[in-house]
XYZ file of C-alpha atoms in Angstrom:
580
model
C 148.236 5.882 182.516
C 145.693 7.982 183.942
C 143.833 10.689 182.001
C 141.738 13.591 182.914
C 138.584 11.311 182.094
C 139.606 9.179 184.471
C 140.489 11.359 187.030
C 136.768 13.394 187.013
C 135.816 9.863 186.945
C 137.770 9.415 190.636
C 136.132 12.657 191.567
C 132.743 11.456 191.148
C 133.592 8.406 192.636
C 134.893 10.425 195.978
C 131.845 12.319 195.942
C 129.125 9.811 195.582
C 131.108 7.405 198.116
C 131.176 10.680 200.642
C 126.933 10.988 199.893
C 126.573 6.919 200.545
C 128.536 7.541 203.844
C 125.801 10.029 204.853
C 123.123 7.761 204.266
C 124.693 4.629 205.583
C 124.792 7.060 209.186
C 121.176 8.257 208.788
C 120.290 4.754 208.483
C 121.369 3.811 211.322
C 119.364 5.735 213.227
C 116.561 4.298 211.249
C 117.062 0.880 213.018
C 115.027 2.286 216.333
C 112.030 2.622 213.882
C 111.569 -1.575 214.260
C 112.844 -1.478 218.078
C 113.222 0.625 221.467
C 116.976 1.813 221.367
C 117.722 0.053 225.222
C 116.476 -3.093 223.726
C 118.189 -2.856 220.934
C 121.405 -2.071 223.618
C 120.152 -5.335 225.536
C 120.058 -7.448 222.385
C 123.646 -6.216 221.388
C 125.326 -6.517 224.535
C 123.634 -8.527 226.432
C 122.027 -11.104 224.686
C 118.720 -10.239 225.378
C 115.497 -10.968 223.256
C 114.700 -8.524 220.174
C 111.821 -7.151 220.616
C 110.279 -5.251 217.611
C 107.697 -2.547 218.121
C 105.350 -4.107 215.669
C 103.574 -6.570 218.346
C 102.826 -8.741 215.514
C 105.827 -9.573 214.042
C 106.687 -10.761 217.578
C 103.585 -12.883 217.325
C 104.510 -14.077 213.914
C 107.979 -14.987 214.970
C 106.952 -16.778 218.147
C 104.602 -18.838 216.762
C 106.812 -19.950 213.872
C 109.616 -20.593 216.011
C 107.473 -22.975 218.163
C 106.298 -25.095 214.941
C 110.101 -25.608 214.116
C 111.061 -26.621 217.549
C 108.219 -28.953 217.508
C 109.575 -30.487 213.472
C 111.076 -33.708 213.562
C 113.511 -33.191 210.603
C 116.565 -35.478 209.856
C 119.602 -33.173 208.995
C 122.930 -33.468 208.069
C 125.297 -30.804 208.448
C 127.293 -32.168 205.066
C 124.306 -31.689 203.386
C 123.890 -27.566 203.266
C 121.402 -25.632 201.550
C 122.256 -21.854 200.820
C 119.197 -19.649 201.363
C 119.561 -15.967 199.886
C 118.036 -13.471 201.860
C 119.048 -10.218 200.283
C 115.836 -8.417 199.595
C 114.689 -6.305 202.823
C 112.579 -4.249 201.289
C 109.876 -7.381 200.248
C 109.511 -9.871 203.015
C 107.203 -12.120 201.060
C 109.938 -13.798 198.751
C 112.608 -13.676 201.636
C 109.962 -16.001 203.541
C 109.034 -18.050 200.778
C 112.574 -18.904 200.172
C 112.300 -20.417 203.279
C 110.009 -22.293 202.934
C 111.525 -23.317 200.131
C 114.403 -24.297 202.151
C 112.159 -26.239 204.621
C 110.698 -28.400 202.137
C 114.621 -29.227 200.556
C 115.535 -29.834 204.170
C 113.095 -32.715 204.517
C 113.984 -33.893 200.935
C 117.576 -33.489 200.838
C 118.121 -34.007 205.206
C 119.924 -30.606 204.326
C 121.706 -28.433 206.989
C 120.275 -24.641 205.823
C 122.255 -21.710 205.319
C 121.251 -17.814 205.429
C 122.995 -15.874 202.580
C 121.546 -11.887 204.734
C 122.678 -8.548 204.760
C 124.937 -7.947 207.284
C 122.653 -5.451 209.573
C 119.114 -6.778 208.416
C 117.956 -7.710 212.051
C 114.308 -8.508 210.669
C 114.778 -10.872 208.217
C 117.446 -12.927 210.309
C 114.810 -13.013 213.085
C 112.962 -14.179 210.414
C 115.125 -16.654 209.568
C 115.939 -17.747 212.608
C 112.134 -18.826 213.881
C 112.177 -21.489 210.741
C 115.773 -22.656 211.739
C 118.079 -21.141 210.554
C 120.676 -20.567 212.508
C 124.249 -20.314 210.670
C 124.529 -17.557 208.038
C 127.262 -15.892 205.495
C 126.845 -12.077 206.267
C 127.037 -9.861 202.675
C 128.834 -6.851 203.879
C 129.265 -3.627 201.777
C 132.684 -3.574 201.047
C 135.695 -0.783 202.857
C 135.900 2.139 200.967
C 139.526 1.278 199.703
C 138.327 -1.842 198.828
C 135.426 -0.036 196.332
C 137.966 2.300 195.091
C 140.580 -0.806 194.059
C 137.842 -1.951 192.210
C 136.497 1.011 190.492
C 139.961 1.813 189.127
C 140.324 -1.399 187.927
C 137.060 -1.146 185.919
C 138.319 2.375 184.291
C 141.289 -0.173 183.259
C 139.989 -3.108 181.872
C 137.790 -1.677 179.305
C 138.850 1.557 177.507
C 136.720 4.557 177.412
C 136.124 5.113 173.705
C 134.626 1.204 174.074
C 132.541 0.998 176.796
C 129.468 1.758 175.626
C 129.466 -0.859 172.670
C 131.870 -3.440 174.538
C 130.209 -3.949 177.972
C 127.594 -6.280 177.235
C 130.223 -8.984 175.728
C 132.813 -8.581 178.744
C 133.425 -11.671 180.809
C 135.902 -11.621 183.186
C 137.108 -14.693 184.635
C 134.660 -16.147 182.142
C 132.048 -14.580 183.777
C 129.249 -12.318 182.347
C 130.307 -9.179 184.583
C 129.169 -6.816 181.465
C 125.546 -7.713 181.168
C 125.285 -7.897 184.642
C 126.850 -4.270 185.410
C 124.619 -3.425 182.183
C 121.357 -4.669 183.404
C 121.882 -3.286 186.644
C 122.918 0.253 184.284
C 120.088 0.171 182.342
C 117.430 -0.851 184.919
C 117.845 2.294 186.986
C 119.793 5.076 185.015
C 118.009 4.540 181.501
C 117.387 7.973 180.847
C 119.341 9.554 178.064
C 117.850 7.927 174.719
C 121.242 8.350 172.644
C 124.155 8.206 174.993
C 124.443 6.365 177.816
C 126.212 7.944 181.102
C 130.020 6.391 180.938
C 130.426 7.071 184.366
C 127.724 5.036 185.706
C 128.993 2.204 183.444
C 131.701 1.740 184.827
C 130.426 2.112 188.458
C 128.075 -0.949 187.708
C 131.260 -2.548 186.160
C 132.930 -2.433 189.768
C 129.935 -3.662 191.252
C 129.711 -6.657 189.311
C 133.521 -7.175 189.742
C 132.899 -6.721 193.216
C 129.505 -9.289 193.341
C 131.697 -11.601 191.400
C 134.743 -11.774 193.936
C 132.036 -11.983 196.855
C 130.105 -15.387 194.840
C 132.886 -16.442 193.941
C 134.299 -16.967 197.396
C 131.154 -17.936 198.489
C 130.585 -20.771 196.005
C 134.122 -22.204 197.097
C 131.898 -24.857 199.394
C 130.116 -27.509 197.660
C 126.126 -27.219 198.518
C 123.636 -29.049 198.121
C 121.230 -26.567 196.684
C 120.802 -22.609 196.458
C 117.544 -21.317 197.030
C 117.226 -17.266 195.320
C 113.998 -15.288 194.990
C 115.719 -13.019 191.832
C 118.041 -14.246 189.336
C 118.259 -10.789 187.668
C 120.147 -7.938 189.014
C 123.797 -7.357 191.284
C 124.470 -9.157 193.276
C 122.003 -11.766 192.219
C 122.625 -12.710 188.593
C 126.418 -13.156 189.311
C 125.337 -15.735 192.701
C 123.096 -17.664 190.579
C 126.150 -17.987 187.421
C 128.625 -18.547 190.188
C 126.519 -21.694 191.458
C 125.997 -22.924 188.537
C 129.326 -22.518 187.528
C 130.004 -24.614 190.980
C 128.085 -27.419 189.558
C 125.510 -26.472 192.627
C 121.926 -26.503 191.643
C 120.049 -23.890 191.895
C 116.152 -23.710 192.799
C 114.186 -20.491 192.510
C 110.249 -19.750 192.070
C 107.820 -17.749 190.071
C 104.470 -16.432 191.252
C 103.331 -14.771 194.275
C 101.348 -15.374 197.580
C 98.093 -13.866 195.530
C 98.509 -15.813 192.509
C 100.061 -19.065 194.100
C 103.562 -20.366 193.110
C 105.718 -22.503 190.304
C 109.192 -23.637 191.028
C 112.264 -24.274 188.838
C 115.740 -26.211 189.359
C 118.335 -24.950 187.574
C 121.118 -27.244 187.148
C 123.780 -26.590 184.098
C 125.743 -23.277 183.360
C 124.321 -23.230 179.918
C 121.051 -22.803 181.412
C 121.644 -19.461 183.040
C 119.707 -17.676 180.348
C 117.000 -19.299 180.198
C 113.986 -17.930 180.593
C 112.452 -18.794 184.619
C 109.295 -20.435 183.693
C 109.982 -21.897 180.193
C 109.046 -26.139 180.063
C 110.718 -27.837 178.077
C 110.206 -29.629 175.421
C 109.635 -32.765 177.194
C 107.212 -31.315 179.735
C 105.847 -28.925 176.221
C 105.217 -32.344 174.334
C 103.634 -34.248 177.248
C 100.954 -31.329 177.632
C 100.229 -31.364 174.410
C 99.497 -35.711 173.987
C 97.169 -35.128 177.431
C 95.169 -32.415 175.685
C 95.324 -32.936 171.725
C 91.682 -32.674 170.718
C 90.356 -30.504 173.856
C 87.802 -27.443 173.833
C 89.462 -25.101 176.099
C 88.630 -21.936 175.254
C 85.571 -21.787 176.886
C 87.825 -22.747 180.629
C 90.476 -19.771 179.571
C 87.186 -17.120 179.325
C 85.493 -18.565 182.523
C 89.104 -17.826 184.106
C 88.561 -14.343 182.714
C 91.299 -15.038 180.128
C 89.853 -13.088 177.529
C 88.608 -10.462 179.915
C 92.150 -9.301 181.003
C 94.225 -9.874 177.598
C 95.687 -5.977 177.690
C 95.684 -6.192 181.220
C 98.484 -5.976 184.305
C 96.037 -7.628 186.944
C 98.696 -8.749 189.577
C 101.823 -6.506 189.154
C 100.598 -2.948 188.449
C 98.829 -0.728 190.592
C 97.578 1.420 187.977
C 93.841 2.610 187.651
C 92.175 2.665 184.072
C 90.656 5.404 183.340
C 89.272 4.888 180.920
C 87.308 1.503 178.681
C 86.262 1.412 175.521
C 84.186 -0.205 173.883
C 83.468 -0.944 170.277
C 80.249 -2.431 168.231
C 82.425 -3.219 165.036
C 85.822 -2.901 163.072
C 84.220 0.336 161.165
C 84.178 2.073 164.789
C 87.672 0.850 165.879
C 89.070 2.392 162.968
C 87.068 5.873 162.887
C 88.296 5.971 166.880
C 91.812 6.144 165.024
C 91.415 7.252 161.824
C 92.737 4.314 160.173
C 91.611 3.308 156.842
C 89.162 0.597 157.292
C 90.538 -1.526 154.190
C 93.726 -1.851 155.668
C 95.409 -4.269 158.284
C 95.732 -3.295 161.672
C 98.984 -4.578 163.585
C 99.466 -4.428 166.992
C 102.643 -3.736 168.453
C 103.337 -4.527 172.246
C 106.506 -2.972 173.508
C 108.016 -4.259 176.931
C 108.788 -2.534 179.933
C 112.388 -1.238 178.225
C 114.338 -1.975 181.663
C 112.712 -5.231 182.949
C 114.239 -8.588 182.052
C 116.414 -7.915 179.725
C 119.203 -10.556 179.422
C 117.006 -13.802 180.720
C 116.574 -15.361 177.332
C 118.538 -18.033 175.702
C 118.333 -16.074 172.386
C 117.088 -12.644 171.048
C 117.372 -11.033 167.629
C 117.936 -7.689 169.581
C 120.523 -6.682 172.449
C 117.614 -4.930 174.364
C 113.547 -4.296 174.013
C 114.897 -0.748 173.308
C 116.724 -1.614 170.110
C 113.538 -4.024 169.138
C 111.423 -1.058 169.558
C 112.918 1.607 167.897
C 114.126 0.087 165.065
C 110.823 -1.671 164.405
C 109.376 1.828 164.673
C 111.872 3.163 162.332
C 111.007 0.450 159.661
C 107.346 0.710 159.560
C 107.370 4.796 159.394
C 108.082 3.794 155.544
C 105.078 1.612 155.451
C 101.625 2.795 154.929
C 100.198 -0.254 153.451
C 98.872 -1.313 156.751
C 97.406 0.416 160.112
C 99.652 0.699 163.048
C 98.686 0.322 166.465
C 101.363 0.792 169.658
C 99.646 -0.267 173.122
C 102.389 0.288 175.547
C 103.068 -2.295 178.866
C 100.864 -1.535 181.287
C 103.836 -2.079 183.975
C 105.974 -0.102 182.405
C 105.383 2.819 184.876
C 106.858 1.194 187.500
C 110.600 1.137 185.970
C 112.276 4.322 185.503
C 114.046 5.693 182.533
C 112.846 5.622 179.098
C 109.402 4.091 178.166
C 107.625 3.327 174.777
C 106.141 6.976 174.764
C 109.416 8.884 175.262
C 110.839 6.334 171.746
C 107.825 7.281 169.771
C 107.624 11.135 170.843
C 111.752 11.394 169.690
C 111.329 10.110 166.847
C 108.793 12.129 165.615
C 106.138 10.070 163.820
C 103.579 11.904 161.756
C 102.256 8.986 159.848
C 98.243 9.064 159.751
C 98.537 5.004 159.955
C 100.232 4.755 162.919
C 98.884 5.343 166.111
C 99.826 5.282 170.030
C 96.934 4.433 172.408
C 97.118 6.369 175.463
C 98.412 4.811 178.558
C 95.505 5.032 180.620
C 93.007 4.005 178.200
C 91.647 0.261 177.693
C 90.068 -0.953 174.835
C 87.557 -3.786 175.620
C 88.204 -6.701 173.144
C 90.574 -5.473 171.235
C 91.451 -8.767 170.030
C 88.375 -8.010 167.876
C 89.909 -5.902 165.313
C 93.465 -6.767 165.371
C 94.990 -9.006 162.500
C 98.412 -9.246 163.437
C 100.667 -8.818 166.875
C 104.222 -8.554 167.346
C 105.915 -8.455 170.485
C 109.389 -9.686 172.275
C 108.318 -12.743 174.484
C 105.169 -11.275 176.235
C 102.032 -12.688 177.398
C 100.193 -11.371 174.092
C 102.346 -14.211 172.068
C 99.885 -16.991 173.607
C 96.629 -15.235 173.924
C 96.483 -13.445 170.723
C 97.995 -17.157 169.325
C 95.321 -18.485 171.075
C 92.829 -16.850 168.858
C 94.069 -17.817 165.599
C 96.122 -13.786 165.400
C 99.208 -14.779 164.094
C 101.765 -12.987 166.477
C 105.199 -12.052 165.609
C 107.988 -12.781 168.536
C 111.311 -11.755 168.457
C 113.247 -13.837 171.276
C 113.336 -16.793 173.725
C 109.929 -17.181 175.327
C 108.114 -19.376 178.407
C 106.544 -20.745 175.335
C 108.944 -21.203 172.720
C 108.940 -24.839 172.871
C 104.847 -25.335 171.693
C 105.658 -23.395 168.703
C 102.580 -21.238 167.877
C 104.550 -18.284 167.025
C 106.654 -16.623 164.119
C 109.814 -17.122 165.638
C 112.076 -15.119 162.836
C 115.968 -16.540 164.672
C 117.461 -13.017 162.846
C 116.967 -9.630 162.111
C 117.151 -10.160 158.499
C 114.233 -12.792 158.572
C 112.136 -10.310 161.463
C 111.990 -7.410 158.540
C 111.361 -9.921 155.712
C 108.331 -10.677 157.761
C 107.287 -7.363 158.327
C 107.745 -6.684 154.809
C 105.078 -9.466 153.770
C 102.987 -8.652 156.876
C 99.343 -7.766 154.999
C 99.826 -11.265 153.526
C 99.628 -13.068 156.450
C 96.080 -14.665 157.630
C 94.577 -17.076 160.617
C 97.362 -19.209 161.866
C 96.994 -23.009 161.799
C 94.617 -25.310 164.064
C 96.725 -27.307 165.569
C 99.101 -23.926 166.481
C 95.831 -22.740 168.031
C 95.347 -25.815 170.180
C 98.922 -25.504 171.350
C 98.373 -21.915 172.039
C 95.751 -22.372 174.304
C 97.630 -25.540 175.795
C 100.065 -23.284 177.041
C 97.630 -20.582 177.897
C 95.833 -23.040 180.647
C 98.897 -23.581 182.685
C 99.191 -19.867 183.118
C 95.713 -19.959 184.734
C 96.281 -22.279 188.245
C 96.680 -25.743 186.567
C 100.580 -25.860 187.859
C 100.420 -22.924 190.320
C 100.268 -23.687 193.697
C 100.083 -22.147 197.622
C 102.007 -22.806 200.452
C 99.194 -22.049 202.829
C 101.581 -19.918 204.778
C 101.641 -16.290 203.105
C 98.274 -14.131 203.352
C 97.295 -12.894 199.981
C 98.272 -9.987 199.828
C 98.433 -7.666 196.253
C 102.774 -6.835 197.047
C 104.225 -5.502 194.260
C 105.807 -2.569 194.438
C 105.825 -1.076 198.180
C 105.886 -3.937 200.837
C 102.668 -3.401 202.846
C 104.558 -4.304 206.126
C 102.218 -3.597 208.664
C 99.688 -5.204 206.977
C 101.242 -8.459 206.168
C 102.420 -8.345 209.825
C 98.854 -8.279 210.749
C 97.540 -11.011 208.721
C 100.831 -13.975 208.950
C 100.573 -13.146 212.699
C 96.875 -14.785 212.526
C 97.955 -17.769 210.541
C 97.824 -21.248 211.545
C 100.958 -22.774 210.641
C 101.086 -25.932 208.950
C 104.345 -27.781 207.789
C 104.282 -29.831 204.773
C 100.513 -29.424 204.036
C 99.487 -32.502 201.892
C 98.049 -30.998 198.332
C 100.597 -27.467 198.506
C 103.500 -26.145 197.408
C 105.929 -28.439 199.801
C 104.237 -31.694 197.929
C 105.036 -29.961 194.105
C 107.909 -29.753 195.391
C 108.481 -32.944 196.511
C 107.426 -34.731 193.304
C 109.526 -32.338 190.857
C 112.375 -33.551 193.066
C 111.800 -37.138 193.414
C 111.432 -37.296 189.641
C 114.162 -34.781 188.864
C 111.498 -32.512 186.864
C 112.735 -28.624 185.444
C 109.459 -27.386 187.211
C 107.169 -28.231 189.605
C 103.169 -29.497 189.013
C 101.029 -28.697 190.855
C 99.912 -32.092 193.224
C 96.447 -32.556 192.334
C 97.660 -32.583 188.185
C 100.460 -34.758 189.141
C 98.156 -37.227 191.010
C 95.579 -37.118 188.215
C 97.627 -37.717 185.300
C 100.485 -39.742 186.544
C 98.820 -43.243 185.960
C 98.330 -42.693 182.519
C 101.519 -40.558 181.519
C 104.873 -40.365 182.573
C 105.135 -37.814 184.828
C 108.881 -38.578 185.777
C 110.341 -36.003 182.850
C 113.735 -35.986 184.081
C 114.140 -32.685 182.110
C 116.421 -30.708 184.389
């Protein structure tokens, strides 16, 4: 039965589908922004060359298409290897994945496969100059097909529920709720107390839609899947549907400016774990090579210490402000804390970023983390309270840290928000204790001998250095007894730092094919244009990414090392983890 909820719902529905319609015919006449519209007419009708205004894209793409006519690779057509391509907007990882792609071609003799947007010209060009030549076109649905689906969201979850049911819904034991959630909550988090029904359930179809279209994809058994994003619609639900498949799944970490790290994902029961977490195999091996080593002083000349507070790849944002202080007795006039207490350092997350890629977390969201952590020490004034928000978090919208603290209206003289534009130079210095989700700050502050609270999964949960409460009830016993706790353990230290070092280049490793380029955020297109144009192109290069790659394969490793580390160290240890 349908009620008047339901029907306003099918209002807004018609209305927003009748506003995508609009923008789906402006954008077409966006398309002679890359091309001359009687080329474009040539191309389509006639099969004539695309020829894109940019001159050196068509540089780039002639160049690259000659040094894959010129490969000798083995391939056999059984063998295909799905390559997503469904980010436009941020040509970097869409290239990288093939490259990717490449390098399991020459392992696997694999026949590759283009998972693209049906009208993304560029990247299929793209695609095409390193091969690729057969592709499964993602299409946005008819409009009747969207509305069958967004009625039969409004049906299998009841109104009065949604809000509290969604993120436990599976539908053909699937995880359709957290994905339509994430997706929910990554763009629309606005309203602090109630979340916007309608949009729920318009994410809900989505995902029911993403899963039909995986689904039917993942019907053919292949060899591998190569995807740039595991989080987000249609993503999340074509990496679980893979899985699910019993395909394997390879995906990377990293950037052209900071080099790369690769992971295979293999079982279903994997699919929340976190991208770049070793495991314990790879954890304990790391550990037994450098047991006993000084390397603190190698994580400050890497400007480890330097940039703890820092976003130095992924945010754009200018300080403007440092700070610096001579002692603890300065620190704490700055904020007016009383010098004889604690100070504890709380590092909220980006509230809409990575939300359900953990294998465990005491809290649905960093939301709920934060604000009832904030709740629970307004009744505490036995210790100073400092909250240093994520310097990233701009970049998301919705609700951040500030908007929390601000609503709930905290007075207390011994807590404390540092502003967001304002750096304090070795903080480290005064701090006692940090708690945070699964952030960077669990291994650097760790590595320091600041015992730092965590409250889910983390990259590093298997070198234990942390206080890893597994529930909420142990999480506010600990913050009960916080004051009491001192210096955490040596050997916790050692691991700490362990982990620390393979953040800093020891596994990470180029491709020599992308320019360096800072690309978060907006895609600099005409500059990265300009530079990949001027490459050199080398296939394979002995010492990058392709020979990681190659190794982690051949000795069915969760991640890749980088070549040189796996050269040094494979006499001596056994490198062949088989920890997939």
């Amino acid at each position: 039965m349908i009620n008047k909820i339901s029907v306003f719902f099918l209002i807004r529905f018609l209305l927003l589908e009748f506003k995508i319609l609009a923008n789906s015919i402006l954008n077409k006449f966006k398309i002679f922004s890359n091309f001359s519209f009687f080329n474009f007419l040539n191309y389509k009708f006639f099969n004539a060359d695309l020829k894109f205004k940019d001159d050196n894209i068509n540089k780039f793409l002639k160049k690259n298409y000659e040094a894959t006519i010129n490969e000798k690779t083995e391939v056999l057509k059984k063998n295909k290897i799905l390559i997503e391509l469904l980010l436009p907007h941020h040509l970097e990882p869409m290239i990288m994945n093939c490259l990717v792609g490449k390098d399991l071609q020459k392992f696997h003799k694999g026949h590759l496969v283009g998972l693209i947007n049906k009208d993304d010209l560029l990247t299929k060009k793209i695609a095409e100059s390193f091969g690729i030549t057969d592709f499964i076109y993602l299409n946005k649905h008819s409009f009747l097909k969207r509305l069958c689906f967004f009625i039969h969201s409004l049906k299998i979850i009841k109104l009065n529920d949604i809000e509290e049911k969604l993120i436990n819904l599976k539908f053909s034991g699937h995880e359709v709720g957290k994905a339509a959630l994430e997706n929910y909550l990554r763009w629309y988090n606005n309203d602090i107390h109630k979340k916007n029904k309608f949009l729920l359930y318009l994410f809900l179809s989505k995902a029911l839609l993403a899963l039909d279209d995986s689904k039917k994809i993942f019907k053919f058994k292949y060899k591998m899947f190569v995807i740039a994003e595991i989080q987000f619609l249609p993503n999340k639900l074509l990496f679980h549907c893979s899985l699910k498949s019993g395909i394997p799944v390879y995906c990377f970490s990293g950037a052209s400016i900071i080099n790369f790290i690769g992971r295979v994902y293999k079982s279903y029961t994997d699919r929340n774990s976190v991208q770049l977490k070793f495991s314990q195999r790879l954890a304990d091996l790391l550990i037994k090579i450098f047991k006993n080593k000084s390397l603190i002083n190698f994580i400050k000349e890497k400007k480890g210490l330097e940039n703890i507070g820092k976003e130095i790849v992924w945010s754009n944002t200018k300080i403007n402000k440092t700070i610096n202080f001579s002692d603890k007795n300065k620190f704490c006039k700055f904020f007016n804390f009383d010098r004889k207490k604690k100070i504890i350092l709380i590092l909220p997350h980006a509230m809409s970023d990575n939300l359900y890629n953990n294998e465990w977390n005491i809290f649905d969201t960093a939301y709920d983390w934060y604000s009832q952590t904030i709740k629970k020490i307004k009744k505490r004034d036995d210790v100073n309270w400092l909250i240093k928000p994520h310097p990233y978090e701009y970049k998301f919208p919705g609700i951040t840290a500030r908007n929390i603290f601000d609503e709930l209206k905290i007075q207390n003289k011994n807590i404390k928000f540092l502003d967001e534009l304002l750096h304090i130079n070795k903080i480290y210095k005064f701090i006692d204790v940090v708690i945070t989700g699964n952030g960077s700050a669990g291994y650097q502050y760790s590595s320091l001998g600041i015992p730092t609270i965590t409250t889910s999964d983390a990259r590093y949960s298997n070198f234990k250095f942390t206080l890893a409460p597994k529930n909420k009830k142990e999480y506010f016993n600990l913050l009960n007894k916080i004051k009491s706790l001192g210096k955490i353990k040596k050997d916790m230290i050692q691991r700490a730092q362990i982990y620390w070092l393979t953040t800093l280049g020891l596994f990470y490793n180029s491709h020599e094919f992308l320019p360096k380029i800072k690309q978060h955020g907006l895609f600099k297109k005409k500059l990265f244009f300009e530079k990949i144009s001027r490459i050199k192109i080398h296939r394979y290069k002995r010492g990058s990414f392709s020979d990681d790659i190659f190794y982690q394969l051949k000795n069915k490793n969760r991640h890749s090392l980088n070549s040189s580390f796996y050269l040094k160290h494979k006499k001596k240890h056994n490198l062949k983890l088989n920890d997939i």
